[in-house]
Tab-separated table of C-alpha atoms and ligand atoms in Angstrom:
chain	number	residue	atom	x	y	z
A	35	UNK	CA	229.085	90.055	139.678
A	36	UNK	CA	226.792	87.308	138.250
A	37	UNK	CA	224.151	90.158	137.514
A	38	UNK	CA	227.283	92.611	135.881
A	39	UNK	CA	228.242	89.530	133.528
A	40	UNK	CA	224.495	88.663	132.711
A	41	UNK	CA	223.596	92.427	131.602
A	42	UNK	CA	227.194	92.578	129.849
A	43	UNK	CA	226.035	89.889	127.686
A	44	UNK	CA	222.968	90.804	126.705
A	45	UNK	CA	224.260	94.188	125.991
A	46	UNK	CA	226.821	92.920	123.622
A	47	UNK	CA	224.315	90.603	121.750
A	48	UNK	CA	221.944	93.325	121.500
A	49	UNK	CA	224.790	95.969	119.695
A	50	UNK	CA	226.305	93.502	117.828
A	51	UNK	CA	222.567	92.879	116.086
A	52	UNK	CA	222.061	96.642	115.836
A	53	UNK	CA	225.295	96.916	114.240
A	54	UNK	CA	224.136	94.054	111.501
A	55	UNK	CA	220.709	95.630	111.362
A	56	UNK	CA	222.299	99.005	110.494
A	57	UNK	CA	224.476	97.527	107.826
A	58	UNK	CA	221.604	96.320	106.221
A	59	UNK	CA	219.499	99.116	106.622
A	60	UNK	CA	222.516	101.396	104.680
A	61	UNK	CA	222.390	98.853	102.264
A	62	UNK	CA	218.313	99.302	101.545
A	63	UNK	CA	219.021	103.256	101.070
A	64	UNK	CA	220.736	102.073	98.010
A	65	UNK	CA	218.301	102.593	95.152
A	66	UNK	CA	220.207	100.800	92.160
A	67	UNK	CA	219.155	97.824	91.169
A	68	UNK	CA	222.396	95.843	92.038
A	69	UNK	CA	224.207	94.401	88.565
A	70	UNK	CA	222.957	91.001	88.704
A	71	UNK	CA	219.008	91.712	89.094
A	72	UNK	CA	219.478	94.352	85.951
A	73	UNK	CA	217.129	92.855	83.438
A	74	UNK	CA	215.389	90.250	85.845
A	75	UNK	CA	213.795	92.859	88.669
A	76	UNK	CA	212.150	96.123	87.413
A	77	UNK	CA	213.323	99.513	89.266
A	78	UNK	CA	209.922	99.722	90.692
A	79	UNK	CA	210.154	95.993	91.962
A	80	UNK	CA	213.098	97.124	93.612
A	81	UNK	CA	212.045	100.062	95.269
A	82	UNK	CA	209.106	97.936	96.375
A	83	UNK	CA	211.032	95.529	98.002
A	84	UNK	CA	213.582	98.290	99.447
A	85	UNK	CA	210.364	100.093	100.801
A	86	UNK	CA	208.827	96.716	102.689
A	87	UNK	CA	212.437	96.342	104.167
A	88	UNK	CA	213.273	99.177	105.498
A	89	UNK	CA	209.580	99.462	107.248
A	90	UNK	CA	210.176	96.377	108.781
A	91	UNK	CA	213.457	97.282	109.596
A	92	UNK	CA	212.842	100.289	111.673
A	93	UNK	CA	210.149	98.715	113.455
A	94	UNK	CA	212.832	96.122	114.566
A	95	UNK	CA	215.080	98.888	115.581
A	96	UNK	CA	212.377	99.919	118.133
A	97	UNK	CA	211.503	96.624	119.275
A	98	UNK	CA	214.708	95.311	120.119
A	99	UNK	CA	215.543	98.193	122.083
A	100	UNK	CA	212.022	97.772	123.915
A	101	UNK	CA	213.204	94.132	124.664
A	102	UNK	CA	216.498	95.010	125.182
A	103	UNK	CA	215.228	97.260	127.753
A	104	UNK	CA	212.730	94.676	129.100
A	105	UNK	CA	214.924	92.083	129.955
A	106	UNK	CA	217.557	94.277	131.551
A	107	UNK	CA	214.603	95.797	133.658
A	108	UNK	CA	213.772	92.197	134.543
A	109	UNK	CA	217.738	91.134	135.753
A	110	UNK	CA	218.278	93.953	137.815
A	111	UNK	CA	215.252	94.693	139.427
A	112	UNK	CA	214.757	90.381	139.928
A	113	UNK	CA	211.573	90.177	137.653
A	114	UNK	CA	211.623	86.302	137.956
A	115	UNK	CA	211.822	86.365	141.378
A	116	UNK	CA	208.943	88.752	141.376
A	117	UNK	CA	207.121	86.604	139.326
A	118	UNK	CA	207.751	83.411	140.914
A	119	UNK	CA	206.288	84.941	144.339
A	120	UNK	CA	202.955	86.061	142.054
A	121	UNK	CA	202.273	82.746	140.980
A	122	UNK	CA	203.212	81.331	144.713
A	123	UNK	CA	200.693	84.150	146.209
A	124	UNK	CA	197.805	82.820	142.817
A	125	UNK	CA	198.004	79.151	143.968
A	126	UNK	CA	197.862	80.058	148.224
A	127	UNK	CA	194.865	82.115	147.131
A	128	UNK	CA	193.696	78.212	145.292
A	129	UNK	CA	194.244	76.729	148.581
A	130	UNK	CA	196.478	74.245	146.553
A	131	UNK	CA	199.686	72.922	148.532
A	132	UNK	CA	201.890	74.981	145.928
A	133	UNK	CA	204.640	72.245	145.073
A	134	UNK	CA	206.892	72.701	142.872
A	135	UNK	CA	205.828	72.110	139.730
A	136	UNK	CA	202.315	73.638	140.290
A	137	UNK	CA	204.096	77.278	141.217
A	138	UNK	CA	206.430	75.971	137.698
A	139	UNK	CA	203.367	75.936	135.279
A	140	UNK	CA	201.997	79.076	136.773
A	141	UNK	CA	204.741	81.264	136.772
A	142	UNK	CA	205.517	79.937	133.012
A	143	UNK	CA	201.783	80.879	132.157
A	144	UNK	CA	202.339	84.067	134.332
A	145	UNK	CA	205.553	85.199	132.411
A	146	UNK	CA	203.800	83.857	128.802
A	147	UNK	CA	200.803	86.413	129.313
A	148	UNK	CA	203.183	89.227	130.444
A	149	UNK	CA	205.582	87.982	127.655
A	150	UNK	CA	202.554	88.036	124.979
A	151	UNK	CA	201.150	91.751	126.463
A	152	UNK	CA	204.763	93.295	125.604
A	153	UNK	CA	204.918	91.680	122.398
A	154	UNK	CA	201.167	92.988	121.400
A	155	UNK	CA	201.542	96.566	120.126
A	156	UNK	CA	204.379	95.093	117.963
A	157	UNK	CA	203.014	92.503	116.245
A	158	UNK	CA	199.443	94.534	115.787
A	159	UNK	CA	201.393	96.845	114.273
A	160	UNK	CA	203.760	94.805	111.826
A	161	UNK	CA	200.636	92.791	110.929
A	162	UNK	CA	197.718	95.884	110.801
A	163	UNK	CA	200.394	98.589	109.377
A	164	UNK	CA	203.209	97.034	107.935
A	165	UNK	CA	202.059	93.926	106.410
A	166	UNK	CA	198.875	96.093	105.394
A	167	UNK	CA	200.405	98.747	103.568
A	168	UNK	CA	202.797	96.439	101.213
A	169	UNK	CA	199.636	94.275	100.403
A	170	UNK	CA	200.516	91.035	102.064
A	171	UNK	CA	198.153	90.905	105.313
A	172	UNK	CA	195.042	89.071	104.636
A	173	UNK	CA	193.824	89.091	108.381
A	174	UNK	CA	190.987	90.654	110.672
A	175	UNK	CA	191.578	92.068	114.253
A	176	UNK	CA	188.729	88.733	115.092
A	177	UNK	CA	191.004	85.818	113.420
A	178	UNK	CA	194.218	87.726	114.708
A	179	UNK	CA	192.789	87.545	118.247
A	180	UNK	CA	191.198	83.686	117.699
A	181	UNK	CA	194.662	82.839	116.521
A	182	UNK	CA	196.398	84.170	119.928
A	183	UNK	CA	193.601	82.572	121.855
A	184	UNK	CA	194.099	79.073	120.305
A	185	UNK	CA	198.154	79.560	120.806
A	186	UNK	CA	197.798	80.168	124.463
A	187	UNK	CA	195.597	77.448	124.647
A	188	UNK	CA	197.783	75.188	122.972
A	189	UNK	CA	200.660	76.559	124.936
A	190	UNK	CA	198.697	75.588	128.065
A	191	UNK	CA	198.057	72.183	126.959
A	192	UNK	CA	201.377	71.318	125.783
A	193	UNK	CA	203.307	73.242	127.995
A	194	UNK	CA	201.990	72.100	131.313
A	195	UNK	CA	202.415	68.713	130.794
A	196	UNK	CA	205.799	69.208	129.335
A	197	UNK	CA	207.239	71.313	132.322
A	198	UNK	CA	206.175	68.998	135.154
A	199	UNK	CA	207.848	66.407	133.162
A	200	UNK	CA	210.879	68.365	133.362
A	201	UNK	CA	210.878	69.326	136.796
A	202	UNK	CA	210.155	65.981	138.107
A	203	UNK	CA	212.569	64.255	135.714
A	204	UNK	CA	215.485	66.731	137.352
A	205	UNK	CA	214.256	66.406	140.903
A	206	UNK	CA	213.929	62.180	140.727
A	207	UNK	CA	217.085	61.550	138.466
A	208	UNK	CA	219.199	64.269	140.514
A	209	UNK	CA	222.751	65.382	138.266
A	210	UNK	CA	221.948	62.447	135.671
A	211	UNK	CA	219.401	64.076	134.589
A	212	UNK	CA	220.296	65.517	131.640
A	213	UNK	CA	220.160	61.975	130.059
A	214	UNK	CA	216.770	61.332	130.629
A	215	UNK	CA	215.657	64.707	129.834
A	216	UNK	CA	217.244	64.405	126.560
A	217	UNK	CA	215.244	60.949	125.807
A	218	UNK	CA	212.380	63.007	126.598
A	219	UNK	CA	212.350	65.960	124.628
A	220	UNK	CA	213.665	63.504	122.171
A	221	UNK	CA	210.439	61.595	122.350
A	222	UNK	CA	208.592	64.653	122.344
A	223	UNK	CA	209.876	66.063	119.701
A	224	UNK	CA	209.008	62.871	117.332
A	225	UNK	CA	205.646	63.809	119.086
A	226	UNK	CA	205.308	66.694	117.708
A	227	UNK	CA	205.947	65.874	114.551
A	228	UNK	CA	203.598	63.363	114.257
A	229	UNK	CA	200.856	65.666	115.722
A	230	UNK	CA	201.642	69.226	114.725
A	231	UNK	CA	200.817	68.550	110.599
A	232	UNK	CA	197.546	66.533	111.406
A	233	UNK	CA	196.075	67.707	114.481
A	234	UNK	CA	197.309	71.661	115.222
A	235	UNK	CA	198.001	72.790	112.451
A	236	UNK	CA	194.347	72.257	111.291
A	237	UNK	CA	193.206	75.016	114.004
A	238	UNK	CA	194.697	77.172	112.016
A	239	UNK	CA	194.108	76.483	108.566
A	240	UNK	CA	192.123	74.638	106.258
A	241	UNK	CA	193.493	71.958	103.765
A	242	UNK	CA	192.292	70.549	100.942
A	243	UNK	CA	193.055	67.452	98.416
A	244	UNK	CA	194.558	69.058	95.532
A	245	UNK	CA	192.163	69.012	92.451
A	246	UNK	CA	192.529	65.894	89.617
A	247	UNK	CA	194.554	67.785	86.499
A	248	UNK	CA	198.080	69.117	84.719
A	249	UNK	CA	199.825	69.891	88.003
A	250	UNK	CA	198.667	67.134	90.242
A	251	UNK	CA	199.941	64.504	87.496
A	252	UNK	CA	203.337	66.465	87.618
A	253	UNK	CA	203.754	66.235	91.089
A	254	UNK	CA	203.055	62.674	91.244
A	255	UNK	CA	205.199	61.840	88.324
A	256	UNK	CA	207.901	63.963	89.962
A	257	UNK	CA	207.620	61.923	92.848
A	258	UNK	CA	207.912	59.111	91.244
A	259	UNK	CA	210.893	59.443	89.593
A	260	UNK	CA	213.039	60.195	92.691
A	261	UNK	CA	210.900	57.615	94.770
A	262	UNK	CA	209.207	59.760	97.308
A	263	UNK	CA	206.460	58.304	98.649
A	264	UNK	CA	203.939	60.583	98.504
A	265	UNK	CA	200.198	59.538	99.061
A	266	UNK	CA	198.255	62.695	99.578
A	267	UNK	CA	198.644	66.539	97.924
A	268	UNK	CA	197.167	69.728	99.970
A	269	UNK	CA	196.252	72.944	98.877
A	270	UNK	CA	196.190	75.433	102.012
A	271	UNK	CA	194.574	78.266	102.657
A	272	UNK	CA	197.492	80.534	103.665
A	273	UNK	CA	196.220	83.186	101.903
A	274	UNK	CA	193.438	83.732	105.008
A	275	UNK	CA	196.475	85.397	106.835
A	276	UNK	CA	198.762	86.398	104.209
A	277	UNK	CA	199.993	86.909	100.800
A	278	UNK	CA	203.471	85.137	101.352
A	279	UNK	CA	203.921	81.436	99.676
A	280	UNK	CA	205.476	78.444	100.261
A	281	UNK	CA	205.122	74.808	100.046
A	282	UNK	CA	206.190	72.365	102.731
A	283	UNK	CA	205.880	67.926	102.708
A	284	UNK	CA	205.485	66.166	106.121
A	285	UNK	CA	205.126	62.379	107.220
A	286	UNK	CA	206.553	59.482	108.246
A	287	UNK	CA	208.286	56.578	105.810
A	288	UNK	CA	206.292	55.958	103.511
A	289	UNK	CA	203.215	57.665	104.325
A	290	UNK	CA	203.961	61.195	102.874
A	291	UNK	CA	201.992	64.354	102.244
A	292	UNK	CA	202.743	67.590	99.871
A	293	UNK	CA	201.180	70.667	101.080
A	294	UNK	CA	201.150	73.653	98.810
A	295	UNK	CA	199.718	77.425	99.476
A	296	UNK	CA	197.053	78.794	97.648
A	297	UNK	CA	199.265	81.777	97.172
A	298	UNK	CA	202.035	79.660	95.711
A	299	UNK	CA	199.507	78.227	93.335
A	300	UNK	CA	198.133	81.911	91.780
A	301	UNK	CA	201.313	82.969	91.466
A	302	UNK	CA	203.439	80.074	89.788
A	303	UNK	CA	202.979	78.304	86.149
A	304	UNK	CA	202.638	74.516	86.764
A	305	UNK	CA	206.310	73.991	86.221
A	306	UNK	CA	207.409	76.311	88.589
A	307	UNK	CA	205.801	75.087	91.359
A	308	UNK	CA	206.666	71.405	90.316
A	309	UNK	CA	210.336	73.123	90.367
A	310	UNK	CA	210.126	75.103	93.766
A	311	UNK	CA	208.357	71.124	95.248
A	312	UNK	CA	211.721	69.445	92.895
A	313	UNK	CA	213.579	71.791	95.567
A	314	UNK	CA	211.664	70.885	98.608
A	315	UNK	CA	211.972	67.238	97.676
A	316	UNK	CA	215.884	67.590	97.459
A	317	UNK	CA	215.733	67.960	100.572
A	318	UNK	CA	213.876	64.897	101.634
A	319	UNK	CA	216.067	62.798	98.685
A	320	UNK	CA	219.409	64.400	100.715
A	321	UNK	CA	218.407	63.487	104.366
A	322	UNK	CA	218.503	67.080	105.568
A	323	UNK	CA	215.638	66.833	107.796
A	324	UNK	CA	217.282	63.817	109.590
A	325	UNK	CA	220.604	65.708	109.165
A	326	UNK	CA	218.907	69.100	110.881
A	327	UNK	CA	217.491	66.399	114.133
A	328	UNK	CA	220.434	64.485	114.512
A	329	UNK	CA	223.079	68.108	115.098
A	330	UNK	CA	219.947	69.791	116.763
A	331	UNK	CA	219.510	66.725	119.713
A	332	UNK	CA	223.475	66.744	119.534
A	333	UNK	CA	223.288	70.304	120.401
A	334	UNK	CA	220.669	70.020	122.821
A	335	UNK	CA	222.339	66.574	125.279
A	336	UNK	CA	224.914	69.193	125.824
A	337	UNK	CA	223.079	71.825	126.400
A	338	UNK	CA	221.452	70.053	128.963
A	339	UNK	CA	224.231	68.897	130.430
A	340	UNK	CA	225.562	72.150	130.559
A	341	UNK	CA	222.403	72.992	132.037
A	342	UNK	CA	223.236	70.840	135.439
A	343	UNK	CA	226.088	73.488	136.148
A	344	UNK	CA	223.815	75.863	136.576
A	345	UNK	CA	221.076	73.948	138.811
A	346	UNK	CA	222.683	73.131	141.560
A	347	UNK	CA	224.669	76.573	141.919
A	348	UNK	CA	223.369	78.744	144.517
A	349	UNK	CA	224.606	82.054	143.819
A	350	UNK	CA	223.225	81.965	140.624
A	351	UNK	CA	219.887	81.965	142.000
A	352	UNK	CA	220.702	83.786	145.188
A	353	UNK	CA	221.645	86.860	142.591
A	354	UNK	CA	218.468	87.289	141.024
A	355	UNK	CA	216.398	86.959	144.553
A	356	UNK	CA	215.932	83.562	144.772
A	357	UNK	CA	216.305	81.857	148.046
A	358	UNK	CA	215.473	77.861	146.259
A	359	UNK	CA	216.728	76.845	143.197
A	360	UNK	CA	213.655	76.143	141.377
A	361	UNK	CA	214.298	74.046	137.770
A	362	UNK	CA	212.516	76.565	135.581
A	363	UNK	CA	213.947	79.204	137.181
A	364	UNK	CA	217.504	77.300	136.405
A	365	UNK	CA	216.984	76.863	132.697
A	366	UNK	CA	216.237	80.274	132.673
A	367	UNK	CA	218.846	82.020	133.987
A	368	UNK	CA	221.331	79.465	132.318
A	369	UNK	CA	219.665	80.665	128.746
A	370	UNK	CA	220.886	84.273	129.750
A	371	UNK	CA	224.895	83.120	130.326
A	372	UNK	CA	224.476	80.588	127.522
A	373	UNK	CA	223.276	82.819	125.056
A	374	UNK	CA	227.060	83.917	123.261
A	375	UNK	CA	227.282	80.394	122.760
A	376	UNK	CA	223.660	80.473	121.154
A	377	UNK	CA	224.499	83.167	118.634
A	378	UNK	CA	227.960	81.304	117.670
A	379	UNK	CA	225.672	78.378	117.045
A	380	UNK	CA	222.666	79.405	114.928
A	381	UNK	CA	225.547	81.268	112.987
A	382	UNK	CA	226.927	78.231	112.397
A	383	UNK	CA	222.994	76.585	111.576
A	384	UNK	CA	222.786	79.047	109.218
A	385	UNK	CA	225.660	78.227	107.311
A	386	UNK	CA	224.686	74.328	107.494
A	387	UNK	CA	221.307	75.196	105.822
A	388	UNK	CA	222.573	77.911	103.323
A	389	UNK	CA	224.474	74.387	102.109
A	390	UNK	CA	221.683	72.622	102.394
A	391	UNK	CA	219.544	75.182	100.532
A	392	UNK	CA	222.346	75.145	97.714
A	393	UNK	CA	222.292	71.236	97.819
A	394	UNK	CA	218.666	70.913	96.987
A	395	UNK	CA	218.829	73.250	94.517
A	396	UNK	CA	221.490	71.003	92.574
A	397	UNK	CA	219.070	68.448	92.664
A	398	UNK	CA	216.002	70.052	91.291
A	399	UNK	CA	218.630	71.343	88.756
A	400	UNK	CA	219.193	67.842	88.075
A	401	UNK	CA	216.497	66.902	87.740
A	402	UNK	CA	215.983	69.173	84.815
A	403	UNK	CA	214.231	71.931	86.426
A	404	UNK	CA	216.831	74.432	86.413
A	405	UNK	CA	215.089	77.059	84.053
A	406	UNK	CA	211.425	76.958	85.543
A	407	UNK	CA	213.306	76.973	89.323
A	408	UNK	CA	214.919	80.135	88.657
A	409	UNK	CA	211.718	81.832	87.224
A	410	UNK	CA	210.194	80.256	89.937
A	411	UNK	CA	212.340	81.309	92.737
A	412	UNK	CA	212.477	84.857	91.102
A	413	UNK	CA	208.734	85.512	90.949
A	414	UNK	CA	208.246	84.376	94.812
A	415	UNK	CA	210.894	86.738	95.781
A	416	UNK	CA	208.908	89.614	93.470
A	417	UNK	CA	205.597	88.192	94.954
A	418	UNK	CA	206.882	88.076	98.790
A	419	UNK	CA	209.007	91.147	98.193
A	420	UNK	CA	212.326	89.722	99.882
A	421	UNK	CA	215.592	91.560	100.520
A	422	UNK	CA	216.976	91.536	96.898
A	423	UNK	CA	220.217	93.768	98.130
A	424	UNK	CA	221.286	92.020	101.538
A	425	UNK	CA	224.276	93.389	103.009
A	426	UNK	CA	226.741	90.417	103.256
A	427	UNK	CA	227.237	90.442	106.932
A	428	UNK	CA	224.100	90.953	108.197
A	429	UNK	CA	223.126	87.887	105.190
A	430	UNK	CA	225.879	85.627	106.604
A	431	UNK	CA	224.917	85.803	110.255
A	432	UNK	CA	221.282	85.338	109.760
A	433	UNK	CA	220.108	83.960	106.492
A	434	UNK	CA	219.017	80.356	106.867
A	435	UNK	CA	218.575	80.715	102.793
A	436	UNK	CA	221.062	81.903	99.968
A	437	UNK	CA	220.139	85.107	98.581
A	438	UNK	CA	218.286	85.057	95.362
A	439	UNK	CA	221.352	85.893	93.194
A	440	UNK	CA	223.139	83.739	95.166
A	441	UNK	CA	220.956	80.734	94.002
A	442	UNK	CA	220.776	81.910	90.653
A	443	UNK	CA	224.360	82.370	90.341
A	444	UNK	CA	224.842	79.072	91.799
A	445	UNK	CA	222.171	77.339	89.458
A	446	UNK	CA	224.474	78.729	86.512
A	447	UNK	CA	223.658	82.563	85.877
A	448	UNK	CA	222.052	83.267	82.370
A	449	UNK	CA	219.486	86.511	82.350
A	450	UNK	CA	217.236	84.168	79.896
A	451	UNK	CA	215.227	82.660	82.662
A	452	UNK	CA	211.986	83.421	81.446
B	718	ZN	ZN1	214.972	74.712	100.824
């Protein structure tokens, strides 16, 4: 019954995202340039764009039909349990006693590696074919395979720590737990935020003080002028991996940094990118990020609290060929019946940032930016060839961003943006 209602629900997530994906993919057969773009994106633009979509769009039709697959091998046939005896069998082959959070970080490793093996022929191929063909990957097999070593690394030395912290914190605080697990991952997550910008984020890329000139007095006088206290500007190198652009800020109170990609930079005028930061900024200026924490840890205390229903309830686990109730093995199974609930909510995360998006792009507007923002958001959605014909449902359920001509039309429609 348990194992009936588990498959039934991943089943219906999986065709009600097919059914979005194959919306959108109708959509990307169209080959007029839709009204709005006339005059702003060139046919061949267009086609461009339609062409990079639909690529990665079929790919995703296989691979979520591999997963799909995957996961319903791993219910019915009890994969975890499997697992969990593997990584049992590993550590009695250690001589090591085997408690319960040593056979916890194992089988999390064991199901990571298995995890990252599946994913493998997928992502060599969206990055090595895909990304390849439309111009944007700027990678080699070596740095793809440094960059997965580092990540499992990292994964080993953040990870282990973090899940004997949460299998002791259920097994000392018993059904309270979910309190002090939520102070926790609280905690942890201010941790990360401290560390990720300044210490991992570095094994990945280089950074480097923006040159003395035009743009870096720009930035600093835009700064200025709405307060933000900014005390360092980065240039990154995210054109080692790929040709996309961005540009992100990080920090604590007053001790702020910009961080802009290279790509960003050969792409944009000065104004534009002092336009796309105005954005960015808004979002600083408007609380968002605090905004974003404070529903996210709301989300997550009852979650976890949720979570406590599932812990303690032996069929659960005696379903999927467990004979203890491990905590990992909890979570895990609970993130299979909780995940309806999951797609209602980043639905409804979506919509909260699509608001947000639309928010700081009133500011920058405000801030007199509106022409350069729209040129500016225009030419990154040319230069990272984004959807420029979404299909409104598939848009509404999973677009953390406004389309482009839903910004522009927001930020007052004219076709002079140039
Ligand atoms: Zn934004």
């Amino acid at each position: 019954m348990i194992k009936t209602t588990t498959t039934s629900i991943s089943l219906a997530i999986y065709l009600w995202n097919v059914y979005l994906d194959y919306r959108q993919y109708k959509k990307l057969r169209e080959s007029k340039v839709p009204t709005v773009l006339k005059g702003i994106v060139k046919q061949g633009v267009f086609d461009k764009s339609r062409e990079y979509s639909k690529d990665k769009s079929r790919v995703k039709f296989v691979q979520d039909l591999y997963f799909f697959t995957l996961a319903t091998l791993l219910i019915v046939e009890n994969g975890y349990a499997f697992f969990w005896n593997i990584s049992k069998t590993l550590l009695e082959s250690m001589n090591l006693t085997g408690s319960e959070v040593q056979v916890s970080c194992v089988f999390v490793l064991v199901y990571m590696l298995f995890d990252i093996v599946c994913k493998l022929p997928f992502s060599l191929y969206s990055t090595f074919v895909i990304e390849e063909k439309h111009g944007f990957n700027k990678q080699t097999l070596g740095l793809f395979f440094s960059d997965l070593v580092k990540s499992i690394l990292l994964g080993v030395v953040i990870g282990g720590p973090i899940i004997s912290a949460v299998v002791l914190i259920v097994r000392k605080t018993g059904r309270d737990f979910y309190f002090y697990l939520w102070v926790f991952m609280f905690l942890f997550q201010i941790v990360l935020l401290m560390i990720y910008p300044t210490l991992i984020q570095p094994l990945f890329n280089k950074f480097t003080p923006l040159e003395d000139g035009e743009l870096k007095k720009g930035i600093n006088e835009l700064a200025k002028r709405i307060d933000f206290p900014l005390t360092k500007i980065f240039v990154v190198d995210g054109s080692k991996r790929s040709g996309h652009s961005n540009a992100y800020f990080f920090g604590f109170f007053k001790n702020k940094r910009i961080v802009l990609f290279d790509t960003l930079l050969e792409t944009s005028s000065h104004e534009e990118t002092c336009a796309v930061l105005a954005h960015e900024l808004g979002h600083w200026k408007l609380n968002h990020i605090l905004k974003n924490l404070i529903f996210s840890n709301i989300h997550s205390f009852i979650m976890y609290y949720l979570v406590g229903f599932a812990l303690w309830y032996d069929p659960l686990f005696q379903a999927f060929g467990f004979k203890d109730q491990p905590v990992v093995i909890g979570f895990l199974l609970f993130s299979y019946l909780y995940a309806p609930v999951e797609e209602l909510l980043s639905f409804l995360f979506a919509i909260l940032s699509r608001t947000f998006e639309y928010q700081a792009d009133a500011f920058a507007k405000a801030l007199g930016y509106e022409a350069q923002l729209k040129s500016g958001l225009i030419k990154l959605n040319i230069e990272n060839l984004g959807n420029m014909n979404p299909d409104p449902w598939f848009s509404a359920w999973h677009h953390s961003h406004p389309t482009l001509v839903e910004r522009l039309n927001a930020l007052g429609f004219s076709k002079k943006t140039d």
